[in-house]
PDB file of C-alpha atoms in Angstrom:
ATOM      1  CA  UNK A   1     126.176   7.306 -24.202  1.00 57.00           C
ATOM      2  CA  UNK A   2     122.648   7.305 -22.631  1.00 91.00           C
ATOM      3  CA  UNK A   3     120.705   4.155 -22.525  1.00 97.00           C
ATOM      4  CA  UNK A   4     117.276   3.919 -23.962  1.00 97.00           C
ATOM      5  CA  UNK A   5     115.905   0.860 -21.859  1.00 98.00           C
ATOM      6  CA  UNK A   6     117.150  -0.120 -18.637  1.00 98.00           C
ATOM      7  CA  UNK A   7     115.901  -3.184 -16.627  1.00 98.00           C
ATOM      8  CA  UNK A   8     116.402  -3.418 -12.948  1.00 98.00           C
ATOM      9  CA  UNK A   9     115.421  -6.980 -11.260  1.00 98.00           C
ATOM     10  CA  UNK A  10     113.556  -7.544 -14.041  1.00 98.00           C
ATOM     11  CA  UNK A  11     111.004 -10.565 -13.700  1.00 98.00           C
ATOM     12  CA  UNK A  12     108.669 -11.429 -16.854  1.00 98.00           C
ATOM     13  CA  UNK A  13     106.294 -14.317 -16.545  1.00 97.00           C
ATOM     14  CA  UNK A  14     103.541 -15.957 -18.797  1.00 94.00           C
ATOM     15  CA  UNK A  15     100.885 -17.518 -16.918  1.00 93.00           C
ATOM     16  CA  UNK A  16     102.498 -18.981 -13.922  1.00 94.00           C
ATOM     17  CA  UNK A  17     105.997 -19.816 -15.994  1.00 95.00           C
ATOM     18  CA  UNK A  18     108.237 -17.674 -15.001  1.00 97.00           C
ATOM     19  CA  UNK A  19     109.805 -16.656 -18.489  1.00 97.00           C
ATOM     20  CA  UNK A  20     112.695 -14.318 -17.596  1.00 98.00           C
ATOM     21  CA  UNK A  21     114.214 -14.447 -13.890  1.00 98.00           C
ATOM     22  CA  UNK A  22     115.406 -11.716 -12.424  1.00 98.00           C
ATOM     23  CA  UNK A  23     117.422  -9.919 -14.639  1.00 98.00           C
ATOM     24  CA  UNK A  24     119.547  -6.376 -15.303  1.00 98.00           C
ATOM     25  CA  UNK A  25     120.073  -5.490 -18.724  1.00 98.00           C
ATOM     26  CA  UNK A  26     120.477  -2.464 -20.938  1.00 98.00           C
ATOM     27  CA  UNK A  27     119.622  -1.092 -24.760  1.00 98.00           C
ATOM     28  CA  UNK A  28     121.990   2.282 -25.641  1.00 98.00           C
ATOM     29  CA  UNK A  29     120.584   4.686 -27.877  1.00 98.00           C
ATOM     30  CA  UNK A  30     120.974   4.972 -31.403  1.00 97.00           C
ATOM     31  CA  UNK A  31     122.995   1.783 -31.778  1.00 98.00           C
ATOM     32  CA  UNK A  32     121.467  -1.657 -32.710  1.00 98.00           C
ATOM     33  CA  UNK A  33     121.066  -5.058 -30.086  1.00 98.00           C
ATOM     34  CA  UNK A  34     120.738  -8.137 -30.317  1.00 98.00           C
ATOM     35  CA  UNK A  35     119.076 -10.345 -28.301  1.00 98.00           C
ATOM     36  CA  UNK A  36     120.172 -13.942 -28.622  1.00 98.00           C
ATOM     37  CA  UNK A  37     119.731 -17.466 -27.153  1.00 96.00           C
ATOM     38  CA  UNK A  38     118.562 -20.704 -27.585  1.00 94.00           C
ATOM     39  CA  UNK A  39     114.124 -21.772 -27.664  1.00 92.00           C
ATOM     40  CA  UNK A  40     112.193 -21.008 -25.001  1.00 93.00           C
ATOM     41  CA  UNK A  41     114.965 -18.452 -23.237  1.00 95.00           C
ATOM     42  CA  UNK A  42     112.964 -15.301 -22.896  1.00 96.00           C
ATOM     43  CA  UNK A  43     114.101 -13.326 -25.833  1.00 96.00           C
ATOM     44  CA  UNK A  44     110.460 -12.464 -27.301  1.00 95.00           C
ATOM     45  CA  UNK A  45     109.147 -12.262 -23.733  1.00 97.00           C
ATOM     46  CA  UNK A  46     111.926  -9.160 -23.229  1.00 98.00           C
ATOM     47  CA  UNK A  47     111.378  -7.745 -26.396  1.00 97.00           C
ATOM     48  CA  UNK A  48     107.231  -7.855 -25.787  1.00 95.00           C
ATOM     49  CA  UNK A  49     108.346  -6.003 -22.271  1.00 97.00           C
ATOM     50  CA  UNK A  50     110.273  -3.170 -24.241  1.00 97.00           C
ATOM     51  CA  UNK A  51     107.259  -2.752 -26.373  1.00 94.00           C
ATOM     52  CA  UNK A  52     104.754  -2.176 -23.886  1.00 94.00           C
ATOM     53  CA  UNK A  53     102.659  -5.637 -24.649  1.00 93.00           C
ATOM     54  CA  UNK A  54     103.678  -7.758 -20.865  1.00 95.00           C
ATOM     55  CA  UNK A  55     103.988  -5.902 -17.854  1.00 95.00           C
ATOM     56  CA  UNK A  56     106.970  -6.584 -15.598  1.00 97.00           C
ATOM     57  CA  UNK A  57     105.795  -9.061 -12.540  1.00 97.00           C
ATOM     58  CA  UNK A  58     108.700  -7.301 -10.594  1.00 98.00           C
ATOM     59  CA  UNK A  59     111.654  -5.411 -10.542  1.00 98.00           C
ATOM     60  CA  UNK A  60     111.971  -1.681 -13.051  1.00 98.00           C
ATOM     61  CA  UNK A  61     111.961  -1.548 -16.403  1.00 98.00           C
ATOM     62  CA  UNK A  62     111.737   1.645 -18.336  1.00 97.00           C
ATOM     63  CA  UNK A  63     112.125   2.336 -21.792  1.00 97.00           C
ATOM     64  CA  UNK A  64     112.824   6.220 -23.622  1.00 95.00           C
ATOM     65  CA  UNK A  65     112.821   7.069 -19.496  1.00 93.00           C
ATOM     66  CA  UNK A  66     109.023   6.089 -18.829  1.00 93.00           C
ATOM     67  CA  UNK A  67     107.109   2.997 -18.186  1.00 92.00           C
ATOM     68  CA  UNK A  68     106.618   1.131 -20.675  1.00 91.00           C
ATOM     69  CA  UNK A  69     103.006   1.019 -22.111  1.00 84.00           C
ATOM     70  CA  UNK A  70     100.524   0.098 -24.983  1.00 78.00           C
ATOM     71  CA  UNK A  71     101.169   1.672 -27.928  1.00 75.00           C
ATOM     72  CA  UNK A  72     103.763   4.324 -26.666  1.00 81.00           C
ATOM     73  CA  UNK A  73     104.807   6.880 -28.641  1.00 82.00           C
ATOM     74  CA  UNK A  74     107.714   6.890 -30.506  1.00 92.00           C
ATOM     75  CA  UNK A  75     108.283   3.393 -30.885  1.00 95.00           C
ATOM     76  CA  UNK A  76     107.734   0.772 -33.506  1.00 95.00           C
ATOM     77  CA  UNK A  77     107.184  -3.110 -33.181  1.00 94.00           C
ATOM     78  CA  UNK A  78     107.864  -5.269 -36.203  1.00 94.00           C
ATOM     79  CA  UNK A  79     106.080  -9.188 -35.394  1.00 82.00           C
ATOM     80  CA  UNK A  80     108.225 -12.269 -36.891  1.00 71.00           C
ATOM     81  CA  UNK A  81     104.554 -13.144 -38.775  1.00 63.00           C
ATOM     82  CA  UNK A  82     101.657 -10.960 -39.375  1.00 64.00           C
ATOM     83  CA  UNK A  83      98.436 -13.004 -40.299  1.00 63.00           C
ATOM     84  CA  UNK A  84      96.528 -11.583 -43.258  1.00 62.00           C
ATOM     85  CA  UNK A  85      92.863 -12.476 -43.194  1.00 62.00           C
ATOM     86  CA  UNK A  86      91.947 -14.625 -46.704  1.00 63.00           C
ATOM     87  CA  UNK A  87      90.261 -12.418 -48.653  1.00 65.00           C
ATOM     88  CA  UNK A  88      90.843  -8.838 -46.380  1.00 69.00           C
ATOM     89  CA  UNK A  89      91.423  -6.605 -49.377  1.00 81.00           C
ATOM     90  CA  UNK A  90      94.165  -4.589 -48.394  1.00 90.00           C
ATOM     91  CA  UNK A  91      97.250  -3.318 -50.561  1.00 95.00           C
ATOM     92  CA  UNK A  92     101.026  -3.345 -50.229  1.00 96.00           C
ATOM     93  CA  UNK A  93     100.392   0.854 -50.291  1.00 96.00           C
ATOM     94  CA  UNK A  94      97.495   0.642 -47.242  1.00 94.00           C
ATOM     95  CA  UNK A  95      98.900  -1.219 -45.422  1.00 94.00           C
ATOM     96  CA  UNK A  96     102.246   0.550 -45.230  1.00 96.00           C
ATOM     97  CA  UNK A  97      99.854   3.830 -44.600  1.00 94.00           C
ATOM     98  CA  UNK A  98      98.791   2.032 -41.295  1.00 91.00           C
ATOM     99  CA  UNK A  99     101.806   3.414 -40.042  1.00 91.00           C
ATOM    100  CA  UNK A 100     101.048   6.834 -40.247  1.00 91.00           C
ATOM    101  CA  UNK A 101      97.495   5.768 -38.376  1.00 82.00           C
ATOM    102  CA  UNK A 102      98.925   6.959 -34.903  1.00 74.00           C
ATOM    103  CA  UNK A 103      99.661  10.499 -36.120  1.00 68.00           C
ATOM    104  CA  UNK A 104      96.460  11.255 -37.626  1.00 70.00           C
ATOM    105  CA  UNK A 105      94.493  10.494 -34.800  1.00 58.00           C
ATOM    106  CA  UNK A 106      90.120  10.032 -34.963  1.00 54.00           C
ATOM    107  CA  UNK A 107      89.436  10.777 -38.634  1.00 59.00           C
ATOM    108  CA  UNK A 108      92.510  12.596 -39.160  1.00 72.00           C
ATOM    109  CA  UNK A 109      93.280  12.628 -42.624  1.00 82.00           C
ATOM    110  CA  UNK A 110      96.610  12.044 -43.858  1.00 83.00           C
ATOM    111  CA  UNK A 111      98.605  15.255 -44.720  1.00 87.00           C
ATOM    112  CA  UNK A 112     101.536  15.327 -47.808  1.00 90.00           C
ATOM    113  CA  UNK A 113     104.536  15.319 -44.687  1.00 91.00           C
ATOM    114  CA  UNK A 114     102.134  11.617 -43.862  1.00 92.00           C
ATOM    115  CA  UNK A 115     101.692  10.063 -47.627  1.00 93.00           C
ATOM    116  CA  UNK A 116     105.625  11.472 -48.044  1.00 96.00           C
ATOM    117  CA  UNK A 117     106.958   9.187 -44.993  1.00 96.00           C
ATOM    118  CA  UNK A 118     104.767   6.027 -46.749  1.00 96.00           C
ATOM    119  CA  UNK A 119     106.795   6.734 -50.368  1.00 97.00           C
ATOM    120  CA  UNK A 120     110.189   7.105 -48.661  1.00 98.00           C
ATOM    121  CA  UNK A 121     109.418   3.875 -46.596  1.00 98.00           C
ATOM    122  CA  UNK A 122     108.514   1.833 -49.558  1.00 98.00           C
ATOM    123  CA  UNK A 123     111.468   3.317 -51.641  1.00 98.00           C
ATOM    124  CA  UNK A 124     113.945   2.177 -48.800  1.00 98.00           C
ATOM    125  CA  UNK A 125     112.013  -1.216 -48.679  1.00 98.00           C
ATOM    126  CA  UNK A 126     111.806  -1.699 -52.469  1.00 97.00           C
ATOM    127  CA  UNK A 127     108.402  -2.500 -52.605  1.00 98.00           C
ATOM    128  CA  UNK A 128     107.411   0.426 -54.238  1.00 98.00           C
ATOM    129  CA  UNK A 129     106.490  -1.487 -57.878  1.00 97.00           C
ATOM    130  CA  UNK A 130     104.555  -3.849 -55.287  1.00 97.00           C
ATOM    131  CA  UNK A 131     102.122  -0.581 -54.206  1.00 97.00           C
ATOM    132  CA  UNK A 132      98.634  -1.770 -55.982  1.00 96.00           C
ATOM    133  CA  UNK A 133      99.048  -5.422 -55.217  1.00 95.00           C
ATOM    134  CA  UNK A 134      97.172  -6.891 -52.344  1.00 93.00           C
ATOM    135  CA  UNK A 135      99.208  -8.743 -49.100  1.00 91.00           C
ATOM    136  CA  UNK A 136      97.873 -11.768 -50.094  1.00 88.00           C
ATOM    137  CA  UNK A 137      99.660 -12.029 -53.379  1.00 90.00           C
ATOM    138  CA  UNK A 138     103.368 -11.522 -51.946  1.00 92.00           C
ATOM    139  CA  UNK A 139     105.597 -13.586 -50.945  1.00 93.00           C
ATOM    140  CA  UNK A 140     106.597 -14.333 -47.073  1.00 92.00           C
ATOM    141  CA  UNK A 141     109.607 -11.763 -47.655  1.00 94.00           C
ATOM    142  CA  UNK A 142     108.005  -9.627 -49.622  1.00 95.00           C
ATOM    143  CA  UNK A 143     105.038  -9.660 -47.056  1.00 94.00           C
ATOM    144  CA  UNK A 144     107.756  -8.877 -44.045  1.00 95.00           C
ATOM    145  CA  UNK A 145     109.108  -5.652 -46.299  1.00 97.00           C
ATOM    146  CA  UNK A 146     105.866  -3.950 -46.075  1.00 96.00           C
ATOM    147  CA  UNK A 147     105.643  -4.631 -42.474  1.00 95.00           C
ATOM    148  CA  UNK A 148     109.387  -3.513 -41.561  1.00 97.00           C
ATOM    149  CA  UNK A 149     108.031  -0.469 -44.122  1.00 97.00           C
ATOM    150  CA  UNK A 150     104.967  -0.263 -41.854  1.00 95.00           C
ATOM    151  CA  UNK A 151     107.017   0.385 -39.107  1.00 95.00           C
ATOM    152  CA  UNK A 152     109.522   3.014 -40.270  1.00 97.00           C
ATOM    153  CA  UNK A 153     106.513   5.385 -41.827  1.00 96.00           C
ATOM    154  CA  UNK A 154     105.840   5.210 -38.296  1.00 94.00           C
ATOM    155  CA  UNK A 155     107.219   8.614 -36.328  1.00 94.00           C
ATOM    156  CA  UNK A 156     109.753   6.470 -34.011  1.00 95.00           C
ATOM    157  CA  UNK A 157     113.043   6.540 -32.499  1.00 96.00           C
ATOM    158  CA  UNK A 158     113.403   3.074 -31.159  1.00 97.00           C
ATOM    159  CA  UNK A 159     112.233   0.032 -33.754  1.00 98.00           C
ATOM    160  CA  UNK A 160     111.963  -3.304 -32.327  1.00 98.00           C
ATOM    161  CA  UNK A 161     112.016  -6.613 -34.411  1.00 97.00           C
ATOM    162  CA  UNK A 162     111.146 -10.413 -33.853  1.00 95.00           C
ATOM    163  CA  UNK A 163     113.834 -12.323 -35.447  1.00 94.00           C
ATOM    164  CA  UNK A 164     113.395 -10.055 -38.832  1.00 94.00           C
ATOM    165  CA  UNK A 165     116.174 -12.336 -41.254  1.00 93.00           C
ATOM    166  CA  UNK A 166     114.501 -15.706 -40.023  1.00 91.00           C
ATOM    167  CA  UNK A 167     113.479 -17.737 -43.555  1.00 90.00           C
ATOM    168  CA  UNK A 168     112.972 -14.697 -46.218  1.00 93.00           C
ATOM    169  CA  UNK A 169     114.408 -15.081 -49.268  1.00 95.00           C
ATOM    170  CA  UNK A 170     117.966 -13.507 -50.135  1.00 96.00           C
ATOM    171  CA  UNK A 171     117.397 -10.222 -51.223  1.00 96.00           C
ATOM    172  CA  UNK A 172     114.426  -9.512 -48.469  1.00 97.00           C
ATOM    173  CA  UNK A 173     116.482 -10.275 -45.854  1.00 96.00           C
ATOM    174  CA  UNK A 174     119.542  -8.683 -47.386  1.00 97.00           C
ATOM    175  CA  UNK A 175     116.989  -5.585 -47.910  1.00 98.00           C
ATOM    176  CA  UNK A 176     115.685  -5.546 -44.332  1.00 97.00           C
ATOM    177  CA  UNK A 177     119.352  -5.735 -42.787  1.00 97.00           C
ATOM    178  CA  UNK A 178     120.082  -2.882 -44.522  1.00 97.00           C
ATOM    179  CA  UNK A 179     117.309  -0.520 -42.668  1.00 98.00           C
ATOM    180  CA  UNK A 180     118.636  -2.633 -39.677  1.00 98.00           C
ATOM    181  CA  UNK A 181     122.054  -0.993 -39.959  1.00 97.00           C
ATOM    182  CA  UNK A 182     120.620   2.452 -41.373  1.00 98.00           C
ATOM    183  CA  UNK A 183     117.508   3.435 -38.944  1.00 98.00           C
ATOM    184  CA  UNK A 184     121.014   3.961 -36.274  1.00 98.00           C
ATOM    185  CA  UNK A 185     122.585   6.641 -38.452  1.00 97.00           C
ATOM    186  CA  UNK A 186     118.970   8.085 -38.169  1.00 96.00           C
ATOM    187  CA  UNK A 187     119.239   8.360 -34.225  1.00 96.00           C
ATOM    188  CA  UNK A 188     116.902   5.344 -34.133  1.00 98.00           C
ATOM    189  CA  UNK A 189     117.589   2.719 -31.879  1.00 98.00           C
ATOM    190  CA  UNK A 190     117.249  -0.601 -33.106  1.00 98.00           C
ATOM    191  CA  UNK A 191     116.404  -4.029 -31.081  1.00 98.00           C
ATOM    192  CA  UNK A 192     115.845  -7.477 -32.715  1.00 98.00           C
ATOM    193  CA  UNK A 193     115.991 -10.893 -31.676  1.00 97.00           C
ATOM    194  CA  UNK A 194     117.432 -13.582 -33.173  1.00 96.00           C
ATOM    195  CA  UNK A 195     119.038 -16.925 -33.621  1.00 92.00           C
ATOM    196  CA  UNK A 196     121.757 -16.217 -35.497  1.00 93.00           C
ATOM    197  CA  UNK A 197     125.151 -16.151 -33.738  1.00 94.00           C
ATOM    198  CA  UNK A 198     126.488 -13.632 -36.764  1.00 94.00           C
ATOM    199  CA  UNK A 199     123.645 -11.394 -36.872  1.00 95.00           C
ATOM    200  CA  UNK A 200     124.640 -10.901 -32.647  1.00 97.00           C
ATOM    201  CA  UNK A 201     128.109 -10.174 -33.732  1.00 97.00           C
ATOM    202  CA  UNK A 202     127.476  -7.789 -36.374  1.00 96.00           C
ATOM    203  CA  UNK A 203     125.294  -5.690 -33.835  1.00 98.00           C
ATOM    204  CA  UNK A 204     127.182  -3.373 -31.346  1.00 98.00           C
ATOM    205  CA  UNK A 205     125.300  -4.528 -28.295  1.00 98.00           C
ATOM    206  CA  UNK A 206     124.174  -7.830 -27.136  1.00 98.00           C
ATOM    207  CA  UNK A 207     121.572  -9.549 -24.745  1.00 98.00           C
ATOM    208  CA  UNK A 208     122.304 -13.035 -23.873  1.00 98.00           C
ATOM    209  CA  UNK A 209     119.148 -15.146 -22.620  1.00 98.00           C
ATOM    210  CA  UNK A 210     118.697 -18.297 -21.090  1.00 97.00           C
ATOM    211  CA  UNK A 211     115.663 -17.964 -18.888  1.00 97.00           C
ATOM    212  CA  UNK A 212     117.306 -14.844 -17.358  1.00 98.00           C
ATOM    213  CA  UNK A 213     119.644 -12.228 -18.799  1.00 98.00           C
ATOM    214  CA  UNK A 214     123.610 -13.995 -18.846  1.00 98.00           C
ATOM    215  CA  UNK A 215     125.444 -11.617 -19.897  1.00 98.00           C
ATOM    216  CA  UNK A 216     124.902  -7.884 -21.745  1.00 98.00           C
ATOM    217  CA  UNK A 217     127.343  -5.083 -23.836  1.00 98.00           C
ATOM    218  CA  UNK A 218     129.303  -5.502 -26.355  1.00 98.00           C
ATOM    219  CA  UNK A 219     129.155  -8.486 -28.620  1.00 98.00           C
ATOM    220  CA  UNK A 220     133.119  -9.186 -27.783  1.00 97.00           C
ATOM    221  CA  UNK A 221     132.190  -9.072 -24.130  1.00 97.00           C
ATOM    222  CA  UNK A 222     129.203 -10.888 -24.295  1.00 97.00           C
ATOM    223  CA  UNK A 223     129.581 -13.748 -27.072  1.00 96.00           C
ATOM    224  CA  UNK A 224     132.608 -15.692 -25.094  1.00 95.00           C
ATOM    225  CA  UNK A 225     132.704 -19.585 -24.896  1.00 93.00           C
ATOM    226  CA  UNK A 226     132.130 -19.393 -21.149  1.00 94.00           C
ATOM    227  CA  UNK A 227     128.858 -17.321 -21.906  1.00 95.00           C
ATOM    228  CA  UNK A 228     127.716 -19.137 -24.592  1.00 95.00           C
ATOM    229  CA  UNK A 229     127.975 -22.842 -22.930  1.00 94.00           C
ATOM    230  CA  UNK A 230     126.265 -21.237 -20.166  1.00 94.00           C
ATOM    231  CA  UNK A 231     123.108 -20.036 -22.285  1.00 95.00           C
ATOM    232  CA  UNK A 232     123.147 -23.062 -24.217  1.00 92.00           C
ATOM    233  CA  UNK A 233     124.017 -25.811 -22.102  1.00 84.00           C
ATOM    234  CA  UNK A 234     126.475 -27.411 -24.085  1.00 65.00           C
ATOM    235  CA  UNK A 235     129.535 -27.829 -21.254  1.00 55.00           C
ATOM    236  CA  UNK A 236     128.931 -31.218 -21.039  1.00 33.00           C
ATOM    237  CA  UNK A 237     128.104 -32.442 -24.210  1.00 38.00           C
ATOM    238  CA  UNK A 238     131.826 -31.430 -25.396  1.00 46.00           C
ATOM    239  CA  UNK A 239     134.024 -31.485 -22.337  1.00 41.00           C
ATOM    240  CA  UNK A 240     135.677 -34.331 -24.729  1.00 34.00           C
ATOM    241  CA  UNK A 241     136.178 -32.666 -27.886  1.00 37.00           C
ATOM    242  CA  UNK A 242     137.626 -28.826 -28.111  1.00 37.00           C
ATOM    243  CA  UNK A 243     137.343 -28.917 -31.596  1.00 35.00           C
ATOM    244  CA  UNK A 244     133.462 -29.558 -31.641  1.00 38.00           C
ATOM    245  CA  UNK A 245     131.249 -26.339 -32.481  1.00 41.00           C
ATOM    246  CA  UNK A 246     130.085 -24.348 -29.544  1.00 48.00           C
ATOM    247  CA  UNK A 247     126.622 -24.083 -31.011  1.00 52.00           C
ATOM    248  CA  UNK A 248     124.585 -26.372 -33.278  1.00 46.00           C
ATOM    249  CA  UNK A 249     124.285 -26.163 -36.447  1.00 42.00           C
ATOM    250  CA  UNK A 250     121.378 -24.039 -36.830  1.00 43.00           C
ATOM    251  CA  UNK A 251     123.110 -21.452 -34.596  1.00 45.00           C
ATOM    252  CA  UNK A 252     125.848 -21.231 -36.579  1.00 43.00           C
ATOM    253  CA  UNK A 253     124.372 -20.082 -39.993  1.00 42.00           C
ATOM    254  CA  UNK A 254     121.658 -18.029 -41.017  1.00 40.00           C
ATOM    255  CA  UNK A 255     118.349 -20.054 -41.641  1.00 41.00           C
ATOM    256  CA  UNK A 256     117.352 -21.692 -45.025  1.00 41.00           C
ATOM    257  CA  UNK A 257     115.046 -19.596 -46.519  1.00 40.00           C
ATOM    258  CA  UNK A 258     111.857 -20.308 -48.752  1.00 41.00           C
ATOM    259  CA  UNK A 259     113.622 -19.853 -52.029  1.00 40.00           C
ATOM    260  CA  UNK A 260     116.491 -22.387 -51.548  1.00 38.00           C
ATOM    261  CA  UNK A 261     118.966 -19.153 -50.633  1.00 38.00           C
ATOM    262  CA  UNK A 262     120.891 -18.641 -47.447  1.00 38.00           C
ATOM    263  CA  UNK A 263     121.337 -15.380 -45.631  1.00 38.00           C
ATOM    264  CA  UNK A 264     124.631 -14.811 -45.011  1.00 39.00           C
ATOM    265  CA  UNK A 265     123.972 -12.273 -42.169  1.00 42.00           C
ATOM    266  CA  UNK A 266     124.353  -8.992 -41.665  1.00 40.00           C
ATOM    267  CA  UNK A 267     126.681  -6.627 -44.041  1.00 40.00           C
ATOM    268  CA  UNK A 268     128.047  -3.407 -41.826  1.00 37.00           C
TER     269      UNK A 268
END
């Protein structure tokens, strides 16, 4: 199985914090990772690496065997939050189009093959009764379905997401997880951080990060008690007590979301 990222001695840094230390790590293609650990531990730093928006301070990191770059080809970034301007009238159906942008190039004009990718995206979304309303009627989840949406009308074979279940509703984030665990029998390759110790065991690779890269393959290999103390720090708070959780609370279940409803994480 070929890998479609590969990180050598990878160093990130923002500013003059050094965000991820030097680190080797790995994404295989076609499958989905995870990359979990605690605040502050470099997992949206990697993922902004992989997608081209921080360069690498040292070390090599390439991703679909290239450099990676601004706006490559092929793959598609998801954000956690997307700010809509007040008032910038745009509609569930536009803004999903965006995606296509990149194909069409100056002027270009969208062809059928284009405004067929932006119905089959909305279908598998189910946000296609949603197509005349404007952004700034939906809800948060219903807002993060046209931008996963956005991202699969994109041409792509690697989709990257910011912590994509994180406080939607129930049936967004049961919708989303879905594409999550589709886009692979695809041939996409699928990265996505997150907090949620089940969503990292329902993927079939992992990323552990704690200010560098712990531990990284399979969630079995990766997810043990001696890796997770190590990320999180917990050793010494309960040396004393074997039958205290590894990981808080909020590590251990999905987050509330805004409706009251709790994602139970990801369904295979």
């Amino acid at each position: 199985m070929s890998d479609v990222v590969i990180g050598r001695d990878v160093v990130l840094t923002r500013g003059s914090h050094v965000a991820l230390a030097a680190s080797d790590f790995t994404v295989p293609a076609g499958k989905i990772t995870a990359i979990i650990g605690p605040n502050g531990s470099g997992k949206s730093t990697l993922l902004h690496a992989i997608a081209g928006l921080l360069p690498v301070t040292s070390g090599n990191l390439t991703v679909l065997g290239a450099t990676p770059v601004l706006s490559q080809p092929r793959i598609s970034y998801v954000l956690q939050y997307t700010t809509v301007p007040v008032g910038t009238p745009l509609t569930v159906a536009e803004a999903v189009a965006m995606g296509r942008y990149p194909a069409l190039g100056f002027l270009g004009r969208p062809t059928r093959e284009d405004k067929e990718k932006v119905r089959a995206a909305m279908d598998r979304l189910d946000i296609t009764d949603l197509a005349k309303r404007h952004l700034t009627e939906l809800s948060g989840g219903q807002r993060q379905r046209v931008y996963v949406a956005q991202g699969i009308a994109q041409d792509h074979s690697m989709l990257l997401l910011d912590e994509p279940l994180t406080g939607l509703d129930i049936t967004s984030a049961r919708t989303i997880d879905a594409i999550i665990h589709d886009e692979p029998t695809r041939g996409c390759s699928v990265v996505l951080t997150t907090h949620d110790l089940e969503e990292a065991r329902a993927a079939d690779h992992v990323i552990l990060t704690a200010g560098r890269v712990v531990a990284c393959g399979p969630p079995e290999a990766v997810l043990t008690s001696l890796n997770l103390t190590s990320a999180y720090g917990l050793g010494a708070l309960h040396d004393s007590d074997e039958s205290a959780p590894l990981l808080p609370p909020e590590h251990l279940h999905a987050h509330d979301h805004n409706d009251g409803h709790h994602s139970h994480g990801p369904q295979r």
